[in-house]
Amino acid sequence: MSMWLGTGTLADQLLLLLLAFVLSAVIGIERERQFKSAGLRTHILVGLGATLFTLVSAYGFASLGLGAVDPSRIAAQVVTGIGFVGAGVIFVNRGNVVGLTTAASIWVTAAVGMACGAGLPLLAVAGTTLHLVTVGTLPIAERLLRRRSENQLLVRVSPTGEQLGTVLDSLATAGMHARVDDLRRRSDRDLELAVHVRGKQKDADRLLAELGSIDGVVSVTSGPIRGG
């Protein structure tokens, strides 16, 4: 049974375009609430653009009297073209790749728009729902399954840097995976070491306390690794 009982009239096409607007906005609102670089407007425009391309591919050329056309040709180019938009929100911050989830969200939004344009509204709604489930509840499930900590430590050492070797030794023997992402001298002359650590939470707490007790370490702060 067809998931869409429309006849391909202008009214049907406008309804599909409106549905794409609503579903794209739902995805965009979630990204907006997470303060991501691509938010509500970007996702709406991506969804509308994908829908329009699909509708034009399906109906536009037939109205010109060109005979049989392949509606999948333009739609296929949407998949390729949307990759350039997604690439624009991916960047590297201190060795960490940021924006992958948002880029994937843009990709899904284009797919939702194409489903609307192809006359598959139930499929588009299902895709949007599963997207919200993925970005909303699965991260919590991942943390419960892994029971592991992944944080970035910012370790400030006195200007002489004499204790830097002791800090590195502590990182190497902490029982965690540690990666030094950045080492720089601050304006107050202190050295700042940015370290990506991953492992059990109890090991992370012990490492934090150990680093803070080293003479010459000015401060140690810990924060989550921000992605998506």
C-alpha positions as a printed Julia matrix, in Angstrom:
228×3 Matrix{Float64}:
  0.0    0.0     0.0
  1.33   3.41   -0.9
  2.38   5.6     2.02
  1.07   8.69    0.2
 -2.3    8.84   -1.53
 -1.73  12.21   -3.19
 -2.09  12.77   -6.91
  0.98  14.93   -7.5
 -1.08  18.1    -7.82
  0.19  21.49   -6.76
 -1.74  21.17   -3.48
 -0.06  17.85   -2.74
  3.35  19.27   -3.52
  2.79  22.25   -1.22
  1.66  19.93    1.59
  4.82  17.87    1.19
  6.91  21.03    1.21
  5.18  22.19    4.39
  5.79  18.81    6.03
  9.48  19.05    5.14
  9.56  22.5     6.74
  8.06  21.17    9.99
 10.23  18.06   10.23
 13.42  19.97    9.38
 12.52  22.54   12.03
 12.1   19.78   14.63
 15.61  18.49   13.86
 17.01  22.02   13.8
 15.49  22.92   17.17
 17.31  20.0    18.8
 20.63  21.19   17.36
 19.82  24.79   18.33
 19.22  23.74   21.94
 22.67  22.14   21.94
 24.19  25.46   20.75
 25.61  23.87   17.61
 27.01  25.85   14.69
 24.25  24.62   12.36
 20.9   25.27   14.01
 17.27  25.9    13.17
 17.62  27.99   10.0
 20.32  25.82    8.46
 18.35  22.6     8.93
 15.14  24.14    7.6
 16.91  25.39    4.49
 18.58  22.02    3.92
 15.25  20.18    4.28
 13.39  22.59    2.01
 16.14  22.53   -0.59
 16.23  18.73   -0.71
 12.43  18.6    -1.01
 12.33  21.17   -3.8
 15.06  19.41   -5.76
 13.2   16.12   -5.46
  9.87  17.65   -6.46
 11.4   19.42   -9.44
 13.13  16.2   -10.46
  9.85  14.25  -10.24
  7.41  16.75  -11.8
  9.22  19.75  -13.24
 10.66  18.33  -16.42
  7.6   16.29  -17.31
  5.6   19.52  -17.46
  8.0   20.79  -20.12
  6.99  17.98  -22.44
 10.36  16.31  -22.39
  8.89  12.83  -22.28
 10.24  10.12  -20.0
 12.81  11.43  -17.51
 14.77   9.8   -14.7
 13.72  11.56  -11.45
 16.54   9.92   -9.51
 19.29  11.82  -11.32
 18.81  15.16   -9.54
 18.0   13.45   -6.25
 21.3   11.58   -6.43
 23.16  14.87   -6.77
 21.51  16.16   -3.59
 23.25  13.4    -1.63
 26.59  14.46   -3.06
 26.02  18.19   -2.71
 24.88  18.03    0.9
 28.3   16.65    1.8
 29.82  20.08    1.15
 27.42  21.68    3.62
 28.15  19.04    6.24
 31.9   19.43    5.8
 31.55  23.11    6.66
 30.52  22.37   10.26
 33.35  19.91   10.97
 36.55  21.27   12.48
 39.41  20.16   14.71
 39.79  21.65   18.19
 42.99  20.71   20.02
 43.18  17.38   18.28
 39.47  16.58   18.74
 37.14  16.36   15.75
 34.07  18.5    16.49
 30.86  18.74   14.5
 30.47  15.2    13.18
 27.06  14.72   14.8
 25.81  18.03   13.43
 27.1   17.15    9.95
 25.29  13.82   10.16
 22.17  15.66   11.33
 22.3   17.85    8.2
 22.66  14.7     6.09
 19.6   13.14    7.76
 17.63  16.36    7.26
 18.35  16.21    3.53
 17.16  12.6     3.5
 13.96  13.59    5.31
 13.38  16.34    2.75
 13.93  13.94   -0.11
 11.46  11.48    1.45
  8.89  14.25    1.61
  9.55  15.26   -1.98
  9.22  11.64   -3.1
  5.77  11.39   -1.52
  6.79   9.27    1.49
  5.63  11.35    4.48
  5.39   8.44    6.92
  8.95   7.48    6.13
 10.04  11.09    6.66
  8.27  11.24   10.05
  9.81   7.92   11.06
 13.28   9.14   10.08
 12.85  12.33   12.11
 11.64  10.37   15.13
 14.56   7.96   15.0
 16.95  10.9    14.64
 15.59  12.43   17.87
 15.89   9.08   19.63
 19.49   8.76   18.47
 20.7   12.19   19.57
 18.49  12.34   22.67
 18.61   8.98   24.43
 21.43   6.94   22.92
 24.23   9.14   24.38
 22.84   8.36   27.83
 22.78   4.65   27.01
 26.36   4.85   25.76
 27.55   6.35   29.04
 25.71   3.69   31.04
 27.2    0.89   28.94
 30.75   2.18   28.94
 30.84   3.48   32.53
 33.96   5.27   31.46
 35.1    8.85   31.76
 36.3   10.95   28.84
 37.47  14.41   29.74
 39.91  17.11   28.87
 42.31  18.22   31.58
 43.87  21.67   31.61
 46.99  21.54   33.77
 48.72  24.83   34.6
 52.36  24.6    35.65
 54.53  27.37   37.13
 56.5   29.48   34.63
 59.73  27.53   35.14
 58.04  24.31   34.01
 60.29  22.26   36.29
 57.48  19.9    37.26
 56.33  19.24   33.71
 58.19  15.92   33.65
 56.47  14.84   36.88
 53.09  15.68   35.37
 53.85  13.58   32.28
 54.99  10.69   34.47
 51.7   10.82   36.38
 49.75  10.75   33.14
 51.74   7.77   31.88
 51.16   5.72   35.04
 47.55   6.68   35.75
 46.05   3.56   34.17
 44.15   5.68   31.66
 44.55   6.51   27.99
 46.06  10.01   27.91
 46.89  12.16   24.91
 48.56  15.57   25.08
 46.69  17.82   22.66
 48.35  21.16   23.29
 51.13  22.84   25.29
 51.35  26.62   25.38
 52.55  29.5    27.55
 49.78  31.72   28.87
 49.88  35.5    29.14
 50.67  35.16   32.86
 53.73  33.06   31.86
 52.29  29.82   33.27
 52.53  26.75   31.06
 49.17  25.18   30.16
 48.93  21.53   29.17
 45.74  20.28   27.48
 45.31  16.53   27.91
 42.57  14.24   26.58
 42.05  11.37   29.06
 39.79   8.33   28.81
 39.25   5.55   31.31
 37.4    4.59   34.47
 35.91   7.42   36.5
 37.7    6.36   39.69
 41.03   6.52   37.86
 40.16   9.96   36.52
 39.36  11.23   40.03
 42.6    9.8    41.4
 44.61  11.35   38.56
 43.02  14.74   39.16
 43.92  14.63   42.85
 47.46  13.41   42.11
 48.16  16.16   39.6
 46.8   18.8    41.97
 49.17  17.69   44.73
 52.33  18.1    42.64
 54.48  21.05   43.7
 54.61  23.62   40.92
 51.2   22.72   39.5
 49.15  25.91   39.75
 45.74  24.4    38.92
 44.05  21.42   37.33
 40.59  21.68   35.74
 38.52  18.99   34.09
 35.73  19.25   31.55
 33.85  16.96   29.19
 35.0   16.42   25.64
 32.59  18.44   23.49
 31.65  16.9    20.14
 28.77  16.86   17.73
